[in-house]
PDB file of C-alpha atoms in Angstrom:
ATOM      1  CA  MET A   1      89.415  97.264  24.767  1.00  0.00           C
ATOM      2  CA  HIS A   2      86.989 100.083  25.691  1.00  0.00           C
ATOM      3  CA  LEU A   3      85.021 101.212  28.726  1.00  0.00           C
ATOM      4  CA  LYS A   4      81.489  99.797  28.548  1.00  0.00           C
ATOM      5  CA  MET A   5      80.032 100.136  32.037  1.00  0.00           C
ATOM      6  CA  ILE A   6      80.667 101.421  35.532  1.00  0.00           C
ATOM      7  CA  THR A   7      79.111  99.196  38.206  1.00  0.00           C
ATOM      8  CA  ILE A   8      78.117 100.226  41.711  1.00  0.00           C
ATOM      9  CA  ASP A   9      77.787  97.556  44.406  1.00  0.00           C
ATOM     10  CA  CYS A  10      74.700  98.087  46.556  1.00  0.00           C
ATOM     11  CA  ALA A  11      72.162  96.323  48.767  1.00  0.00           C
ATOM     12  CA  GLU A  12      69.090  97.063  46.613  1.00  0.00           C
ATOM     13  CA  PRO A  13      69.812  97.641  42.903  1.00  0.00           C
ATOM     14  CA  ARG A  14      66.195  98.318  41.957  1.00  0.00           C
ATOM     15  CA  ASP A  15      65.831 100.967  44.665  1.00  0.00           C
ATOM     16  CA  LEU A  16      69.081 102.652  43.671  1.00  0.00           C
ATOM     17  CA  ALA A  17      68.060 102.494  39.993  1.00  0.00           C
ATOM     18  CA  THR A  18      65.164 104.815  40.838  1.00  0.00           C
ATOM     19  CA  PHE A  19      67.644 107.504  41.881  1.00  0.00           C
ATOM     20  CA  TRP A  20      70.175 106.981  39.085  1.00  0.00           C
ATOM     21  CA  THR A  21      67.641 106.809  36.234  1.00  0.00           C
ATOM     22  CA  ALA A  22      66.231 110.162  37.372  1.00  0.00           C
ATOM     23  CA  ALA A  23      69.685 111.642  38.047  1.00  0.00           C
ATOM     24  CA  LEU A  24      71.076 110.672  34.640  1.00  0.00           C
ATOM     25  CA  ARG A  25      67.765 111.027  32.763  1.00  0.00           C
ATOM     26  CA  THR A  26      68.004 107.486  31.453  1.00  0.00           C
ATOM     27  CA  GLU A  27      66.163 104.188  31.872  1.00  0.00           C
ATOM     28  CA  VAL A  28      66.670 100.602  32.970  1.00  0.00           C
ATOM     29  CA  THR A  29      67.572  98.405  29.997  1.00  0.00           C
ATOM     30  CA  SER A  30      68.066  95.098  31.833  1.00  0.00           C
ATOM     31  CA  ASP A  31      66.978  93.750  35.209  1.00  0.00           C
ATOM     32  CA  TYR A  32      68.355  90.364  36.183  1.00  0.00           C
ATOM     33  CA  GLU A  33      65.857  89.503  38.934  1.00  0.00           C
ATOM     34  CA  GLY A  34      66.999  92.478  41.013  1.00  0.00           C
ATOM     35  CA  HIS A  35      70.515  91.043  41.367  1.00  0.00           C
ATOM     36  CA  PHE A  36      71.939  93.186  38.591  1.00  0.00           C
ATOM     37  CA  VAL A  37      70.252  96.205  37.007  1.00  0.00           C
ATOM     38  CA  MET A  38      71.711  97.884  33.947  1.00  0.00           C
ATOM     39  CA  LEU A  39      70.889 101.457  32.897  1.00  0.00           C
ATOM     40  CA  ALA A  40      71.067 102.778  29.345  1.00  0.00           C
ATOM     41  CA  PRO A  41      74.027 105.004  28.473  1.00  0.00           C
ATOM     42  CA  TRP A  42      73.075 108.591  29.296  1.00  0.00           C
ATOM     43  CA  ASP A  43      75.381 110.436  26.909  1.00  0.00           C
ATOM     44  CA  PRO A  44      77.191 109.864  23.599  1.00  0.00           C
ATOM     45  CA  SER A  45      80.127 108.101  25.324  1.00  0.00           C
ATOM     46  CA  GLY A  46      78.072 104.909  25.387  1.00  0.00           C
ATOM     47  CA  VAL A  47      79.134 104.102  28.945  1.00  0.00           C
ATOM     48  CA  ALA A  48      76.333 102.450  30.932  1.00  0.00           C
ATOM     49  CA  LEU A  49      75.786 102.247  34.679  1.00  0.00           C
ATOM     50  CA  GLY A  50      75.275  98.901  36.387  1.00  0.00           C
ATOM     51  CA  LEU A  51      73.928  98.300  39.884  1.00  0.00           C
ATOM     52  CA  GLN A  52      74.971  95.002  41.457  1.00  0.00           C
ATOM     53  CA  LYS A  53      73.507  93.442  44.579  1.00  0.00           C
ATOM     54  CA  VAL A  54      76.061  92.555  47.239  1.00  0.00           C
ATOM     55  CA  PRO A  55      75.469  91.331  50.792  1.00  0.00           C
ATOM     56  CA  GLU A  56      78.030  93.497  52.586  1.00  0.00           C
ATOM     57  CA  GLU A  57      77.562  97.142  53.557  1.00  0.00           C
ATOM     58  CA  ARG A  58      79.756  99.796  51.980  1.00  0.00           C
ATOM     59  CA  THR A  59      82.451 100.892  54.414  1.00  0.00           C
ATOM     60  CA  GLY A  60      84.854 103.771  53.988  1.00  0.00           C
ATOM     61  CA  LYS A  61      85.336 105.931  50.926  1.00  0.00           C
ATOM     62  CA  ASN A  62      84.631 104.668  47.405  1.00  0.00           C
ATOM     63  CA  ARG A  63      87.825 103.554  45.697  1.00  0.00           C
ATOM     64  CA  VAL A  64      86.331 104.607  42.338  1.00  0.00           C
ATOM     65  CA  HIS A  65      83.667 107.244  41.796  1.00  0.00           C
ATOM     66  CA  ILE A  66      81.748 108.858  38.961  1.00  0.00           C
ATOM     67  CA  ASP A  67      82.605 112.423  37.893  1.00  0.00           C
ATOM     68  CA  LEU A  68      79.854 114.222  35.990  1.00  0.00           C
ATOM     69  CA  HIS A  69      80.121 117.610  34.268  1.00  0.00           C
ATOM     70  CA  THR A  70      77.405 120.161  33.560  1.00  0.00           C
ATOM     71  CA  ASP A  71      77.096 123.726  32.349  1.00  0.00           C
ATOM     72  CA  ASP A  72      75.082 124.658  35.451  1.00  0.00           C
ATOM     73  CA  ARG A  73      76.593 122.870  38.451  1.00  0.00           C
ATOM     74  CA  LEU A  74      74.527 124.593  41.131  1.00  0.00           C
ATOM     75  CA  ALA A  75      71.224 123.852  39.394  1.00  0.00           C
ATOM     76  CA  GLU A  76      72.191 120.194  38.890  1.00  0.00           C
ATOM     77  CA  VAL A  77      73.307 119.839  42.504  1.00  0.00           C
ATOM     78  CA  ASP A  78      69.947 121.242  43.641  1.00  0.00           C
ATOM     79  CA  ARG A  79      68.118 118.836  41.310  1.00  0.00           C
ATOM     80  CA  LEU A  80      70.123 115.842  42.525  1.00  0.00           C
ATOM     81  CA  ALA A  81      69.581 116.783  46.166  1.00  0.00           C
ATOM     82  CA  GLY A  82      65.865 116.936  45.412  1.00  0.00           C
ATOM     83  CA  LEU A  83      66.095 113.385  44.074  1.00  0.00           C
ATOM     84  CA  GLY A  84      67.683 112.139  47.299  1.00  0.00           C
ATOM     85  CA  ALA A  85      71.417 112.845  46.980  1.00  0.00           C
ATOM     86  CA  THR A  86      73.276 114.306  49.942  1.00  0.00           C
ATOM     87  CA  ILE A  87      75.829 117.091  49.559  1.00  0.00           C
ATOM     88  CA  VAL A  88      79.082 115.926  51.137  1.00  0.00           C
ATOM     89  CA  ASP A  89      81.568 118.669  50.247  1.00  0.00           C
ATOM     90  CA  GLU A  90      82.344 121.602  47.942  1.00  0.00           C
ATOM     91  CA  GLN A  91      85.746 121.842  46.268  1.00  0.00           C
ATOM     92  CA  LYS A  92      87.418 124.521  44.188  1.00  0.00           C
ATOM     93  CA  VAL A  93      90.753 124.874  42.457  1.00  0.00           C
ATOM     94  CA  PRO A  94      91.655 127.630  39.992  1.00  0.00           C
ATOM     95  CA  GLY A  95      89.406 127.146  36.962  1.00  0.00           C
ATOM     96  CA  LEU A  96      87.283 124.288  38.351  1.00  0.00           C
ATOM     97  CA  SER A  97      84.604 123.860  40.997  1.00  0.00           C
ATOM     98  CA  TRP A  98      82.875 120.641  41.965  1.00  0.00           C
ATOM     99  CA  THR A  99      80.431 119.308  44.487  1.00  0.00           C
ATOM    100  CA  VAL A 100      80.877 115.934  46.145  1.00  0.00           C
ATOM    101  CA  LEU A 101      77.547 114.183  46.691  1.00  0.00           C
ATOM    102  CA  ALA A 102      76.386 110.798  47.951  1.00  0.00           C
ATOM    103  CA  ASP A 103      73.581 108.828  46.329  1.00  0.00           C
ATOM    104  CA  PRO A 104      70.830 107.404  48.595  1.00  0.00           C
ATOM    105  CA  ALA A 105      72.995 104.325  49.290  1.00  0.00           C
ATOM    106  CA  GLY A 106      75.988 106.472  50.321  1.00  0.00           C
ATOM    107  CA  ASN A 107      78.052 106.054  47.147  1.00  0.00           C
ATOM    108  CA  VAL A 108      80.052 109.213  46.500  1.00  0.00           C
ATOM    109  CA  PHE A 109      80.074 110.971  43.116  1.00  0.00           C
ATOM    110  CA  CYS A 110      81.054 114.446  41.891  1.00  0.00           C
ATOM    111  CA  VAL A 111      79.398 117.115  39.772  1.00  0.00           C
ATOM    112  CA  ALA A 112      81.722 119.707  38.239  1.00  0.00           C
ATOM    113  CA  GLY A 113      81.065 122.691  36.046  1.00  0.00           C
ATOM    114  CA  GLU A 114      80.379 126.353  35.750  1.00  0.00           C
ATOM    115  CA  GLU A 115      78.396 128.359  38.262  1.00  0.00           C
ATOM    116  CA  HIS A 116      75.593 130.560  36.907  1.00  0.00           C
TER     117      HIS A 116
END
């Protein structure tokens, strides 16, 4: 068994795909009539992102979230905010800093890495 895809439930998969394709610098590979949209893997891991239409609103904190890493965290956070993400929190422990963000649908994800 191996990890193939992470799927985010959302109200409008095609709308959210606009954000995530730009954020991850990838593209839509499959669109099942707007009910399920699959993005191409964005790095060598081969893990894809899926966006699945659900009728209910997201409530509370995500039980699972995506953690991304970059060599220039502050620049990436600025870029993602420019694409429509919202900065939720900044965290730091010895040797690691990360920013908690929310995508345009309110799904929380993190960007960790070095500050330059």
